[in-house]
PDB file of C-alpha atoms in Angstrom:
ATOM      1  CA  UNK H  90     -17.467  -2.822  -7.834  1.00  0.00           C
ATOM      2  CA  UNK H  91     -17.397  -2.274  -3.802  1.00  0.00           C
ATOM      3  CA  UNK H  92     -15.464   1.076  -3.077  1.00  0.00           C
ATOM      4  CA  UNK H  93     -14.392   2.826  -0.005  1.00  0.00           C
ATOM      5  CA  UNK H  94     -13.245   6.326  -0.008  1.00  0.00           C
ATOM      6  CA  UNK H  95     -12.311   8.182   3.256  1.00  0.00           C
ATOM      7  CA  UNK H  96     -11.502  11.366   3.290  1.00  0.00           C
ATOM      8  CA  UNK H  97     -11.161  14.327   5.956  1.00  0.00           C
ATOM      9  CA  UNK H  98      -7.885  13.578   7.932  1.00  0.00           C
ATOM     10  CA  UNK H  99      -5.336  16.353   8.450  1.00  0.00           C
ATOM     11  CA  UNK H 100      -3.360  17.071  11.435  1.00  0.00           C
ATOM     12  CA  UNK H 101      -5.767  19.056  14.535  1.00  0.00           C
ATOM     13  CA  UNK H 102      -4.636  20.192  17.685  1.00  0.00           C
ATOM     14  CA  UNK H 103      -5.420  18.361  21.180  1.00  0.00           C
ATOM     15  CA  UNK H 104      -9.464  19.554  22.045  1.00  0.00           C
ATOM     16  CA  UNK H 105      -9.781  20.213  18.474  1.00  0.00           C
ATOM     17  CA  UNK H 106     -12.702  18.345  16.393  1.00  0.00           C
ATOM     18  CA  UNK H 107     -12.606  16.844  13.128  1.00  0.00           C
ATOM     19  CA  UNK H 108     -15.308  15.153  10.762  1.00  0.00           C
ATOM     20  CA  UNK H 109     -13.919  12.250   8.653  1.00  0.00           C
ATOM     21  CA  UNK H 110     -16.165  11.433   5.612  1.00  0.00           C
ATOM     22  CA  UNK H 111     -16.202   7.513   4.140  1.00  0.00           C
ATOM     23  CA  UNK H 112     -17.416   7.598   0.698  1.00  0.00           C
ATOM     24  CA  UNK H 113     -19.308   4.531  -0.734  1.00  0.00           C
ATOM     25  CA  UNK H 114     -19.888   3.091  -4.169  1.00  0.00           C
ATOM     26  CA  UNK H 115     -21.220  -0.624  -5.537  1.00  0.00           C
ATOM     27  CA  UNK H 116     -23.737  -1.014  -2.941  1.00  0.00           C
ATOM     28  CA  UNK H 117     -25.858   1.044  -0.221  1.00  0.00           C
ATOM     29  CA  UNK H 118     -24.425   1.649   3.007  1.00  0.00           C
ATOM     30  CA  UNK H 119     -27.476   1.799   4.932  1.00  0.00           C
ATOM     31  CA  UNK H 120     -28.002  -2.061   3.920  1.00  0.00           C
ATOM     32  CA  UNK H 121     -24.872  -2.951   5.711  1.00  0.00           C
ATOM     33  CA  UNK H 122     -23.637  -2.700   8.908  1.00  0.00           C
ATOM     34  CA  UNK H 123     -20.590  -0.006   8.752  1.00  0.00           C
ATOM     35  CA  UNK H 124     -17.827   0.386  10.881  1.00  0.00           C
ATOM     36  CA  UNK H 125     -14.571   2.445  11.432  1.00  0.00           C
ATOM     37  CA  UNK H 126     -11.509   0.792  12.370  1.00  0.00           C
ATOM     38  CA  UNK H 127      -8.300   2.556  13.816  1.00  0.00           C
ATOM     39  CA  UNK H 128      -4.630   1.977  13.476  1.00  0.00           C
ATOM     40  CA  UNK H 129      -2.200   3.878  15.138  1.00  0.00           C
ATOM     41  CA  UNK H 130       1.170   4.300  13.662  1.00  0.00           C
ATOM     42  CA  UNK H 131       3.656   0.961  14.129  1.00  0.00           C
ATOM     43  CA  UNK H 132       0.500  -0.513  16.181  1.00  0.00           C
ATOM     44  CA  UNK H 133      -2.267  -2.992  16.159  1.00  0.00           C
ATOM     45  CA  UNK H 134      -5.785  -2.481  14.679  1.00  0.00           C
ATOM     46  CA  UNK H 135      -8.197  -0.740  17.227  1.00  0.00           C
ATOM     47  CA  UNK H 136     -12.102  -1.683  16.225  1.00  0.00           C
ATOM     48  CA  UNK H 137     -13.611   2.094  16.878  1.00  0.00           C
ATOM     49  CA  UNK H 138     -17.318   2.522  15.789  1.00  0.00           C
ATOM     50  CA  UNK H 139     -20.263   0.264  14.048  1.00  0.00           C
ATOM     51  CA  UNK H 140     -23.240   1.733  12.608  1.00  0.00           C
ATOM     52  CA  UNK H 141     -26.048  -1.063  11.823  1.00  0.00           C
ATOM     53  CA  UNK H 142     -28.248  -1.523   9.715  1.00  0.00           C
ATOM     54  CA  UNK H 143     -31.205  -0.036  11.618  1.00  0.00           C
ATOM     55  CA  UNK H 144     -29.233   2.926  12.950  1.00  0.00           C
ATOM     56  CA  UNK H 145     -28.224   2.223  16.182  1.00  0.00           C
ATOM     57  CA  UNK H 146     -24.932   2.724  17.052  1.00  0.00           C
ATOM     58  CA  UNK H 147     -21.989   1.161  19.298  1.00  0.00           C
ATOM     59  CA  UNK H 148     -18.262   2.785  20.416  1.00  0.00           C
ATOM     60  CA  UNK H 149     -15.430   1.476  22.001  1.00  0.00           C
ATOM     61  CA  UNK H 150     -15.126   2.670  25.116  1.00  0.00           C
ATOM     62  CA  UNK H 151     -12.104   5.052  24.205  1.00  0.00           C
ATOM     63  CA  UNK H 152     -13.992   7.004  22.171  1.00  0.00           C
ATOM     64  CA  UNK H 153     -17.675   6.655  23.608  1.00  0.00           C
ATOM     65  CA  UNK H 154     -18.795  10.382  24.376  1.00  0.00           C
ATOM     66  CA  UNK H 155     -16.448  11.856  22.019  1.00  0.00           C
ATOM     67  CA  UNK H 156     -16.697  10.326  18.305  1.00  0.00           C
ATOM     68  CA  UNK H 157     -20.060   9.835  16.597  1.00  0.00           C
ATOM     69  CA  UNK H 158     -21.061   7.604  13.806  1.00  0.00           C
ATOM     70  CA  UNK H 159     -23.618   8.671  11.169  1.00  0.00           C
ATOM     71  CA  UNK H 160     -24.199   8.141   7.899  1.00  0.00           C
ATOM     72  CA  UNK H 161     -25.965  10.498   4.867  1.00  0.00           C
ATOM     73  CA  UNK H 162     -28.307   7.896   2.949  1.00  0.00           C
ATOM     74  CA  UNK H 163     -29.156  10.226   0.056  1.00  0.00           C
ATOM     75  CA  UNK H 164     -25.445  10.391  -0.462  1.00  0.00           C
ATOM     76  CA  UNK H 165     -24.054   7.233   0.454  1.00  0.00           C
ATOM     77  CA  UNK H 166     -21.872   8.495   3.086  1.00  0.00           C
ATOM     78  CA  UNK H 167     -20.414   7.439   6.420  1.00  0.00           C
ATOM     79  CA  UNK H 168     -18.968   9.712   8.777  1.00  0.00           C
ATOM     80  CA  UNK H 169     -17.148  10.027  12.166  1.00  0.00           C
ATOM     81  CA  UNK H 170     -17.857  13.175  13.951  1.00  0.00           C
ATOM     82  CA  UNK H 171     -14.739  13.284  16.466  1.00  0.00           C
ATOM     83  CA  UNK H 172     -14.058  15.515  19.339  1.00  0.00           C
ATOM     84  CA  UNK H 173     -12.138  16.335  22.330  1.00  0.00           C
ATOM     85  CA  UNK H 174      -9.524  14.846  19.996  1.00  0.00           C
ATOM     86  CA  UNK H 175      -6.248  13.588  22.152  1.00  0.00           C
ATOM     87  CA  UNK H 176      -2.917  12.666  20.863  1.00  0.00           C
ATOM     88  CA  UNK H 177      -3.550   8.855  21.348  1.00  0.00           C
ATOM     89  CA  UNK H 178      -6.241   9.399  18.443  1.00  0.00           C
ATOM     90  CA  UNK H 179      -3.625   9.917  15.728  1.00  0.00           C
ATOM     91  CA  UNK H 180      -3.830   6.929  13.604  1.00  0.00           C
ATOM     92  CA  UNK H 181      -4.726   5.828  10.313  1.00  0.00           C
ATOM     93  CA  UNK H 182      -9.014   5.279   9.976  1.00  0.00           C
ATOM     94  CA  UNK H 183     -10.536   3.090   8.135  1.00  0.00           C
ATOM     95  CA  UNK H 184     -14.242   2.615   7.112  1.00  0.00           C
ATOM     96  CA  UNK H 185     -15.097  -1.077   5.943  1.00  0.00           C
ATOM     97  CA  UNK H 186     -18.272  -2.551   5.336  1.00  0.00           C
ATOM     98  CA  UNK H 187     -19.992  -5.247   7.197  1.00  0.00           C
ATOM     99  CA  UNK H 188     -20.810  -8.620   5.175  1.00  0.00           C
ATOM    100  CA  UNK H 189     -24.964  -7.730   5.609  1.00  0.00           C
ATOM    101  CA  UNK H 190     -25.037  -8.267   9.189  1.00  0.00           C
ATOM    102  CA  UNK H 191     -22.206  -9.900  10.544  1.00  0.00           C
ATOM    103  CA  UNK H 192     -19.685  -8.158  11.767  1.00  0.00           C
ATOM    104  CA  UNK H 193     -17.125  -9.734   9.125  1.00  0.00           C
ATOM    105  CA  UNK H 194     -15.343  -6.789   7.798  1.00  0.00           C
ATOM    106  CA  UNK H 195     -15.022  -7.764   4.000  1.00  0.00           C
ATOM    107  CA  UNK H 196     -14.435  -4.298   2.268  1.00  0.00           C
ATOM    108  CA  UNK H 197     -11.811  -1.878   3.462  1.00  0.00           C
ATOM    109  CA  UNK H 198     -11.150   1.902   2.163  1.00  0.00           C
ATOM    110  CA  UNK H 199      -7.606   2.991   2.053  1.00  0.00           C
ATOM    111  CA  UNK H 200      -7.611   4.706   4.904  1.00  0.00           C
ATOM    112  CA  UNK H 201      -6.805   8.788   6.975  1.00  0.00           C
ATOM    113  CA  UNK H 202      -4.566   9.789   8.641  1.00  0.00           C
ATOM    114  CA  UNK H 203      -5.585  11.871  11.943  1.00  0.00           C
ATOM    115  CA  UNK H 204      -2.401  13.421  13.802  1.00  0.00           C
ATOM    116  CA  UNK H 205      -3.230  15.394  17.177  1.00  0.00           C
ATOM    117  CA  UNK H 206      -0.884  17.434  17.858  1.00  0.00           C
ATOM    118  CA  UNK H 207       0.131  21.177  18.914  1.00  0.00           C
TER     119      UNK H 207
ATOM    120  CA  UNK I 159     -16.207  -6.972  26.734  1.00  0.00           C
ATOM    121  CA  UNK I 160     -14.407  -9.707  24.707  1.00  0.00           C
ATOM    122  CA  UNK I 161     -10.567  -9.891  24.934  1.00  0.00           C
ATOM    123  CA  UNK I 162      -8.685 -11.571  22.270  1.00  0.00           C
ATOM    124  CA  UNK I 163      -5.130 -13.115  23.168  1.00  0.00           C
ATOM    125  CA  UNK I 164      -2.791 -13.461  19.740  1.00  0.00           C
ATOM    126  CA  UNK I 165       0.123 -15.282  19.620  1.00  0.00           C
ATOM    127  CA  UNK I 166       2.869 -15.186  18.861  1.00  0.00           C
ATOM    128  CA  UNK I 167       3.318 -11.533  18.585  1.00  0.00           C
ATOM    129  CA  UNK I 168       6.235 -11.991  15.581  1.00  0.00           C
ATOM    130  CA  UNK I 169       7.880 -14.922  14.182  1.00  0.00           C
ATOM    131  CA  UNK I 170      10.372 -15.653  11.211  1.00  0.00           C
ATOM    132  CA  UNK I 171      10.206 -18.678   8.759  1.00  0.00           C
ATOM    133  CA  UNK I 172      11.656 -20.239   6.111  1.00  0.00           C
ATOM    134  CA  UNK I 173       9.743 -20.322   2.706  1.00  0.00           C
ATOM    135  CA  UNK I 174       7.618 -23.736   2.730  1.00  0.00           C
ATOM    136  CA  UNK I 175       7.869 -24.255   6.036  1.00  0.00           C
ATOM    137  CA  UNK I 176       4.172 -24.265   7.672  1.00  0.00           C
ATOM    138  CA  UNK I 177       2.994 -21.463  10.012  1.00  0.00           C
ATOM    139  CA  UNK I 178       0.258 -21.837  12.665  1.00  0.00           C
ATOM    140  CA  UNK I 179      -0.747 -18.423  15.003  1.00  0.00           C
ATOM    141  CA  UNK I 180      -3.237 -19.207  17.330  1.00  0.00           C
ATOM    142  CA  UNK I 181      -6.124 -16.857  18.934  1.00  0.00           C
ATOM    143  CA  UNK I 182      -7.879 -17.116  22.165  1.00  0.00           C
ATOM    144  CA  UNK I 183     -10.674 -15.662  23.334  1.00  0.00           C
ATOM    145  CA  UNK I 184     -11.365 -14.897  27.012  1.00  0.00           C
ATOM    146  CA  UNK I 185     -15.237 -16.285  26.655  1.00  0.00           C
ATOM    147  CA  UNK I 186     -17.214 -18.481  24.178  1.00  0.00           C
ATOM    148  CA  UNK I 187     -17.682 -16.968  20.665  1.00  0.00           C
ATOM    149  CA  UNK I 188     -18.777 -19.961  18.725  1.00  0.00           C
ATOM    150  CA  UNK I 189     -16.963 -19.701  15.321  1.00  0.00           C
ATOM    151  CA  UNK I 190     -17.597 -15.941  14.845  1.00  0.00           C
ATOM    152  CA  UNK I 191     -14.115 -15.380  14.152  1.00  0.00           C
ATOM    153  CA  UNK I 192     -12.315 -13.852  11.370  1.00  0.00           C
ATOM    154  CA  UNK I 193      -8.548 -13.720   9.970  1.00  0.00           C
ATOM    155  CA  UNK I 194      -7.473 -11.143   7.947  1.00  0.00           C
ATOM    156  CA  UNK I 195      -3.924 -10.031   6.834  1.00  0.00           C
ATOM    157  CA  UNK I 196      -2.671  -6.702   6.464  1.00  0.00           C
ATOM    158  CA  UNK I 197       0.660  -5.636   4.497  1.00  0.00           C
ATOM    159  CA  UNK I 198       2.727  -2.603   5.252  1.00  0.00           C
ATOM    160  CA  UNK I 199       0.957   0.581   4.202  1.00  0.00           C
ATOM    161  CA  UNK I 200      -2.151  -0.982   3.123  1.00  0.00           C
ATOM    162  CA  UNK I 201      -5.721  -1.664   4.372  1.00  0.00           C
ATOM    163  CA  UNK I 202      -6.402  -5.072   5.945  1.00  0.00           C
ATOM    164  CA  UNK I 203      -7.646  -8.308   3.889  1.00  0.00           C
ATOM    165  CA  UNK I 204     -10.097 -10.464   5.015  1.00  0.00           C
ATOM    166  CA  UNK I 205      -8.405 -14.207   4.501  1.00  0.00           C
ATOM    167  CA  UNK I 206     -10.990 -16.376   6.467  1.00  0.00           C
ATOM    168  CA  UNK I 207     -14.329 -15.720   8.248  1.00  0.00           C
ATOM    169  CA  UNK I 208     -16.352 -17.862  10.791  1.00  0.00           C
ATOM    170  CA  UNK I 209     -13.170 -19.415  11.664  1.00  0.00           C
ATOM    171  CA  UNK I 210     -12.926 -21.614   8.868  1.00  0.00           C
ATOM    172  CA  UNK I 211     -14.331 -20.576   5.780  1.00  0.00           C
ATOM    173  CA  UNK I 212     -12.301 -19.353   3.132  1.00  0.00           C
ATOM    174  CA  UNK I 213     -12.810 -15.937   1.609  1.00  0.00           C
ATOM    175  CA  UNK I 214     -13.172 -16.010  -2.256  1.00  0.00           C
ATOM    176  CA  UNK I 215      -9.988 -15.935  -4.195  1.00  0.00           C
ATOM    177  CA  UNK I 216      -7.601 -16.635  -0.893  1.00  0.00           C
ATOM    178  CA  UNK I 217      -5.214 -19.402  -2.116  1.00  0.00           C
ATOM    179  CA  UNK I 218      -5.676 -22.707   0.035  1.00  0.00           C
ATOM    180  CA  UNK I 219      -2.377 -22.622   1.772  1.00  0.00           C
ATOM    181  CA  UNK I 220      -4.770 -20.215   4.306  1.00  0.00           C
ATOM    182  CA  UNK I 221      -6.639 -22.297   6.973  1.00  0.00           C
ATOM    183  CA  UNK I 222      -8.473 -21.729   9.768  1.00  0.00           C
ATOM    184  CA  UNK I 223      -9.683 -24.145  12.379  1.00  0.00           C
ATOM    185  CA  UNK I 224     -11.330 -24.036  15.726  1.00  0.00           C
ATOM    186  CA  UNK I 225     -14.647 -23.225  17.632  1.00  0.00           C
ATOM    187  CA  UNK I 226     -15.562 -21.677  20.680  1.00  0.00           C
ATOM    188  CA  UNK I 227     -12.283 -20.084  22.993  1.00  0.00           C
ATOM    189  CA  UNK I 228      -9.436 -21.389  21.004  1.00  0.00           C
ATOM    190  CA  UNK I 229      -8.802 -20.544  17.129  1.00  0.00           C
ATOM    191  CA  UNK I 230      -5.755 -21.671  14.941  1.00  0.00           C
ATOM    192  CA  UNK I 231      -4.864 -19.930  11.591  1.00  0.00           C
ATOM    193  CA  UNK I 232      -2.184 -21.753   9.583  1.00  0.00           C
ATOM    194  CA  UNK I 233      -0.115 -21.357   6.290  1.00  0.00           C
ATOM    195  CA  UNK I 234       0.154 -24.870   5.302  1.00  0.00           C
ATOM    196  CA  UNK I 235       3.915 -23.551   2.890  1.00  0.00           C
ATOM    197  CA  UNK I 236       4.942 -20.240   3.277  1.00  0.00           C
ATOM    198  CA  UNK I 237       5.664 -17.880   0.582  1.00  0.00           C
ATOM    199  CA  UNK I 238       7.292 -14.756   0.078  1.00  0.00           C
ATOM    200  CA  UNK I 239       4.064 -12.887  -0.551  1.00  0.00           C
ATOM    201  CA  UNK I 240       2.445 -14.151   2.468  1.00  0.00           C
ATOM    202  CA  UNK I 241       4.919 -11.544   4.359  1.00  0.00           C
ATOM    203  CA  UNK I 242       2.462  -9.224   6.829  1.00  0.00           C
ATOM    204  CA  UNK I 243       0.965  -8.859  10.096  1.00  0.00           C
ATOM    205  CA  UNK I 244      -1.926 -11.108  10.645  1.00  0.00           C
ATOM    206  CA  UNK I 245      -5.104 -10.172  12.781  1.00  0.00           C
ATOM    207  CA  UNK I 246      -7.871 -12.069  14.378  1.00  0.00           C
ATOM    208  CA  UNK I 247     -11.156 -10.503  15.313  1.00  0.00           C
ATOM    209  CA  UNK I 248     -14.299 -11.529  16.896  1.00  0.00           C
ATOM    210  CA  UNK I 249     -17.893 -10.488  16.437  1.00  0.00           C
ATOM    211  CA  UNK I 250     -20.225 -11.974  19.163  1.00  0.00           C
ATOM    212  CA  UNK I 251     -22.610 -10.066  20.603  1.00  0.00           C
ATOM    213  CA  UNK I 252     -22.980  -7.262  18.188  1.00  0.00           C
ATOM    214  CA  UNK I 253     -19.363  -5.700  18.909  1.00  0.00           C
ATOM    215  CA  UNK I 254     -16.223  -6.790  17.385  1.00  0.00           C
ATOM    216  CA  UNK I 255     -12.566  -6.721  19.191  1.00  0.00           C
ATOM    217  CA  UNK I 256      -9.248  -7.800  17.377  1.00  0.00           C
ATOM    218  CA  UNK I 257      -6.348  -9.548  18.390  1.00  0.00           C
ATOM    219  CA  UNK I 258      -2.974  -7.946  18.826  1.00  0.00           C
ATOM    220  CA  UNK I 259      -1.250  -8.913  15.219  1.00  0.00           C
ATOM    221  CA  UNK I 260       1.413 -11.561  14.551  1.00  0.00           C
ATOM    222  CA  UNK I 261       4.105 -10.305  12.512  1.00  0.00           C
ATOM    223  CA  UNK I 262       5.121 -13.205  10.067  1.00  0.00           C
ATOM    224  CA  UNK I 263       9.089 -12.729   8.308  1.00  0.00           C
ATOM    225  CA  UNK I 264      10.761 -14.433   6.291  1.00  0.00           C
ATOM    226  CA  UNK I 265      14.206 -16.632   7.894  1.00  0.00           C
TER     227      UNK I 265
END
Protein backbone atom coordinates (compact mmCIF):
# COMPACT_ATOMS: atom_id res chain seq x y z
CA UNK A 1 0.00 0.00 0.00
CA UNK A 2 1.20 3.67 -1.29
CA UNK A 3 1.87 5.90 1.89
CA UNK A 4 2.79 9.44 2.41
CA UNK A 5 3.99 10.72 5.65
CA UNK A 6 5.13 14.39 6.11
CA UNK A 7 6.41 15.49 8.93
CA UNK A 8 8.52 18.63 10.22
CA UNK A 9 6.00 21.61 10.32
CA UNK A 10 5.81 23.79 13.42
CA UNK A 11 5.40 27.41 13.61
CA UNK A 12 9.15 29.52 12.68
CA UNK A 13 9.68 33.02 12.72
CA UNK A 14 9.99 35.31 9.43
CA UNK A 15 14.02 34.58 8.09
CA UNK A 16 13.83 31.47 9.99
CA UNK A 17 14.49 27.97 8.09
CA UNK A 18 12.78 24.82 8.39
CA UNK A 19 13.31 21.21 6.84
CA UNK A 20 10.02 19.32 6.16
CA UNK A 21 10.57 15.50 5.80
CA UNK A 22 7.93 13.32 3.39
CA UNK A 23 8.12 9.81 4.38
CA UNK A 24 7.42 7.05 1.74
CA UNK A 25 6.23 3.48 1.85
CA UNK A 26 4.73 0.87 -1.05
CA UNK A 27 7.03 1.95 -3.65
CA UNK A 28 10.51 3.87 -4.23
CA UNK A 29 10.51 7.44 -4.49
CA UNK A 30 13.39 7.83 -6.63
CA UNK A 31 11.27 5.85 -9.41
CA UNK A 32 8.74 8.57 -9.41
CA UNK A 33 8.67 11.95 -10.02
CA UNK A 34 7.89 13.74 -6.45
CA UNK A 35 6.49 16.89 -5.78
CA UNK A 36 5.33 19.25 -2.91
CA UNK A 37 2.20 21.02 -3.16
CA UNK A 38 1.11 24.07 -0.92
CA UNK A 39 -2.13 25.24 0.49
CA UNK A 40 -2.49 28.17 2.38
CA UNK A 41 -5.18 28.45 4.91
CA UNK A 42 -8.97 29.18 3.30
CA UNK A 43 -6.95 29.27 -0.20
CA UNK A 44 -6.30 27.49 -3.39
CA UNK A 45 -3.62 24.78 -4.01
CA UNK A 46 -0.14 26.35 -4.89
CA UNK A 47 2.07 23.57 -7.01
CA UNK A 48 5.63 24.33 -5.08
CA UNK A 49 8.49 21.87 -6.01
CA UNK A 50 9.02 18.56 -8.38
CA UNK A 51 11.85 16.35 -8.02
CA UNK A 52 12.17 13.81 -11.15
CA UNK A 53 13.11 10.92 -11.62
CA UNK A 54 16.71 11.63 -12.67
CA UNK A 55 17.26 14.31 -10.04
CA UNK A 56 16.80 17.41 -11.51
CA UNK A 57 14.77 19.71 -9.96
CA UNK A 58 12.09 22.60 -10.76
CA UNK A 59 10.44 25.56 -8.25
CA UNK A 60 7.84 27.87 -8.62
CA UNK A 61 9.04 30.99 -8.90
CA UNK A 62 7.92 32.05 -5.26
CA UNK A 63 10.06 29.89 -3.76
CA UNK A 64 13.02 29.47 -6.37
CA UNK A 65 16.28 30.49 -4.35
CA UNK A 66 14.81 29.79 -1.10
CA UNK A 67 13.24 26.09 -0.79
CA UNK A 68 15.14 23.03 -2.00
CA UNK A 69 13.94 19.66 -2.99
CA UNK A 70 15.94 16.49 -2.22
CA UNK A 71 15.32 13.27 -1.49
CA UNK A 72 17.39 10.39 0.82
CA UNK A 73 17.20 7.11 -1.46
CA UNK A 74 18.58 4.74 1.20
CA UNK A 75 15.70 5.94 3.28
CA UNK A 76 12.96 6.63 1.10
CA UNK A 77 12.64 10.16 1.95
CA UNK A 78 11.65 13.46 0.38
CA UNK A 79 12.43 16.66 1.79
CA UNK A 80 12.00 20.48 1.42
CA UNK A 81 14.83 22.43 2.75
CA UNK A 82 13.07 26.01 3.20
CA UNK A 83 14.53 29.31 4.00
CA UNK A 84 14.23 32.94 4.24
CA UNK A 85 10.79 31.70 5.32
CA UNK A 86 8.01 34.72 4.95
CA UNK A 87 4.60 34.84 6.35
CA UNK A 88 2.94 34.13 2.90
CA UNK A 89 4.66 30.55 3.32
CA UNK A 90 2.33 29.43 6.11
CA UNK A 91 0.23 26.82 4.63
CA UNK A 92 -0.50 23.31 4.79
CA UNK A 93 2.40 21.03 2.50
CA UNK A 94 1.85 18.27 0.90
CA UNK A 95 4.19 15.66 -0.76
CA UNK A 96 2.38 13.44 -3.50
CA UNK A 97 3.81 11.20 -5.86
CA UNK A 98 3.95 11.47 -9.54
CA UNK A 99 2.11 8.59 -11.66
CA UNK A 100 5.94 7.36 -13.10
CA UNK A 101 6.50 10.33 -15.09
CA UNK A 102 3.66 12.37 -15.61
CA UNK A 103 3.04 14.93 -13.62
CA UNK A 104 -0.48 13.38 -12.50
CA UNK A 105 -0.40 13.66 -8.82
CA UNK A 106 -2.11 10.27 -7.78
CA UNK A 107 -0.89 9.79 -4.09
CA UNK A 108 -1.20 12.52 -1.51
CA UNK A 109 0.24 12.53 2.28
CA UNK A 110 -1.86 14.22 4.82
CA UNK A 111 -0.18 17.09 4.91
CA UNK A 112 2.10 20.16 7.54
CA UNK A 113 1.35 22.81 8.64
CA UNK A 114 4.14 25.72 8.34
CA UNK A 115 3.03 29.07 10.22
CA UNK A 116 5.62 32.10 9.90
CA UNK A 117 5.19 34.17 12.27
CA UNK A 118 6.87 36.38 15.18
CA UNK B 1 4.50 29.76 -17.55
CA UNK B 2 1.02 28.16 -17.94
CA UNK B 3 -1.99 29.98 -16.39
CA UNK B 4 -5.05 28.10 -15.65
CA UNK B 5 -8.50 30.08 -15.57
CA UNK B 6 -11.30 28.02 -13.26
CA UNK B 7 -14.65 28.77 -13.25
CA UNK B 8 -16.89 29.33 -11.57
CA UNK B 9 -15.12 30.10 -8.42
CA UNK B 10 -18.33 28.65 -6.11
CA UNK B 11 -21.66 27.48 -7.00
CA UNK B 12 -24.70 25.81 -5.12
CA UNK B 13 -26.94 22.92 -6.47
CA UNK B 14 -29.59 20.88 -5.85
CA UNK B 15 -28.95 17.07 -5.34
CA UNK B 16 -29.34 15.39 -8.98
CA UNK B 17 -29.08 18.27 -10.69
CA UNK B 18 -25.86 18.09 -13.13
CA UNK B 19 -22.75 20.25 -12.53
CA UNK B 20 -20.26 21.29 -15.24
CA UNK B 21 -16.91 23.66 -14.09
CA UNK B 22 -14.93 24.43 -16.86
CA UNK B 23 -10.94 25.11 -17.09
CA UNK B 24 -9.00 27.11 -19.51
CA UNK B 25 -5.71 27.24 -20.20
CA UNK B 26 -3.88 30.32 -21.52
CA UNK B 27 -1.81 28.01 -24.24
CA UNK B 28 -2.16 24.50 -25.79
CA UNK B 29 -1.71 21.57 -23.33
CA UNK B 30 -3.09 18.73 -25.31
CA UNK B 31 -5.11 16.61 -22.79
CA UNK B 32 -2.50 16.77 -19.98
CA UNK B 33 -5.00 17.80 -17.62
CA UNK B 34 -6.12 16.50 -14.40
CA UNK B 35 -9.26 16.94 -11.93
CA UNK B 36 -9.02 16.23 -8.57
CA UNK B 37 -11.35 17.05 -5.57
CA UNK B 38 -10.42 18.02 -2.26
CA UNK B 39 -12.80 17.99 0.97
CA UNK B 40 -12.41 20.23 3.95
CA UNK B 41 -9.40 19.27 6.03
CA UNK B 42 -8.18 16.62 3.84
CA UNK B 43 -5.55 16.01 1.11
CA UNK B 44 -6.69 16.31 -2.52
CA UNK B 45 -8.13 13.25 -4.71
CA UNK B 46 -7.27 12.68 -8.00
CA UNK B 47 -10.92 12.13 -9.88
CA UNK B 48 -9.77 12.23 -13.61
CA UNK B 49 -6.40 12.48 -15.43
CA UNK B 50 -5.53 13.34 -19.13
CA UNK B 51 -8.70 15.13 -19.22
CA UNK B 52 -10.84 12.30 -19.59
CA UNK B 53 -9.85 9.23 -18.11
CA UNK B 54 -11.30 8.08 -15.08
CA UNK B 55 -9.22 7.30 -12.02
CA UNK B 56 -9.87 3.76 -10.58
CA UNK B 57 -12.73 3.47 -8.19
CA UNK B 58 -14.22 7.23 -9.05
CA UNK B 59 -17.99 6.57 -9.54
CA UNK B 60 -19.11 7.50 -13.23
CA UNK B 61 -21.20 10.47 -12.37
CA UNK B 62 -17.34 12.18 -12.73
CA UNK B 63 -16.53 13.23 -16.36
CA UNK B 64 -14.13 15.00 -17.99
CA UNK B 65 -14.04 16.20 -21.54
CA UNK B 66 -11.94 18.43 -23.68
CA UNK B 67 -8.46 18.84 -25.42
CA UNK B 68 -6.14 21.45 -25.97
CA UNK B 69 -7.18 25.25 -24.21
CA UNK B 70 -10.61 24.45 -23.03
CA UNK B 71 -11.48 21.54 -20.41
CA UNK B 72 -15.00 20.70 -18.91
CA UNK B 73 -15.42 18.56 -15.70
CA UNK B 74 -19.03 17.56 -14.99
CA UNK B 75 -21.15 15.68 -12.29
CA UNK B 76 -23.67 14.14 -14.45
CA UNK B 77 -26.34 13.97 -10.63
CA UNK B 78 -25.07 15.50 -7.77
CA UNK B 79 -24.84 13.99 -4.44
CA UNK B 80 -24.35 14.96 -1.06
CA UNK B 81 -20.90 13.43 -0.85
CA UNK B 82 -19.71 15.08 -3.89
CA UNK B 83 -19.63 18.39 -1.54
CA UNK B 84 -15.79 20.00 -1.96
CA UNK B 85 -13.67 22.28 -3.79
CA UNK B 86 -12.65 21.00 -7.11
CA UNK B 87 -9.16 21.69 -8.80
CA UNK B 88 -7.79 21.45 -12.25
CA UNK B 89 -4.11 21.20 -12.98
CA UNK B 90 -1.94 20.98 -15.92
CA UNK B 91 1.34 19.25 -16.60
CA UNK B 92 2.88 20.28 -20.01
CA UNK B 93 6.18 20.93 -20.28
CA UNK B 94 7.58 19.30 -17.24
CA UNK B 95 5.89 21.85 -14.66
CA UNK B 96 2.47 21.64 -13.37
CA UNK B 97 0.11 24.82 -12.39
CA UNK B 98 -3.50 24.43 -10.89
CA UNK B 99 -6.54 26.18 -11.32
CA UNK B 100 -8.09 28.39 -8.70
CA UNK B 101 -10.82 25.78 -7.08
CA UNK B 102 -14.60 25.75 -7.59
CA UNK B 103 -16.39 25.43 -4.48
CA UNK B 104 -19.46 23.08 -5.19
CA UNK B 105 -22.64 23.38 -2.21
CA UNK B 106 -25.40 21.96 -1.87
CA UNK B 107 -29.00 24.36 -2.65
Amino acid sequence: EVQLVESGGGLIQPGGSLRLSCAASGFTVSDNYMSWVRQAPGKGLEWVSVIYSGGSTNYADSVKGRFTISRDNSKNTLYLQMSSLRAEDTAVYYCARAFGDILTLSYWGQGTLVTVSS
Amino acid sequence: DIQMTQSPSSLSASVGDRVTITCQASQDINNYLNWYQQKPGKAPNLLIYDASNLETGVPSRFSGSGSGTDFTFTISSLQPEDIATYYCQQYDNLLLTFGGGTKVEIK
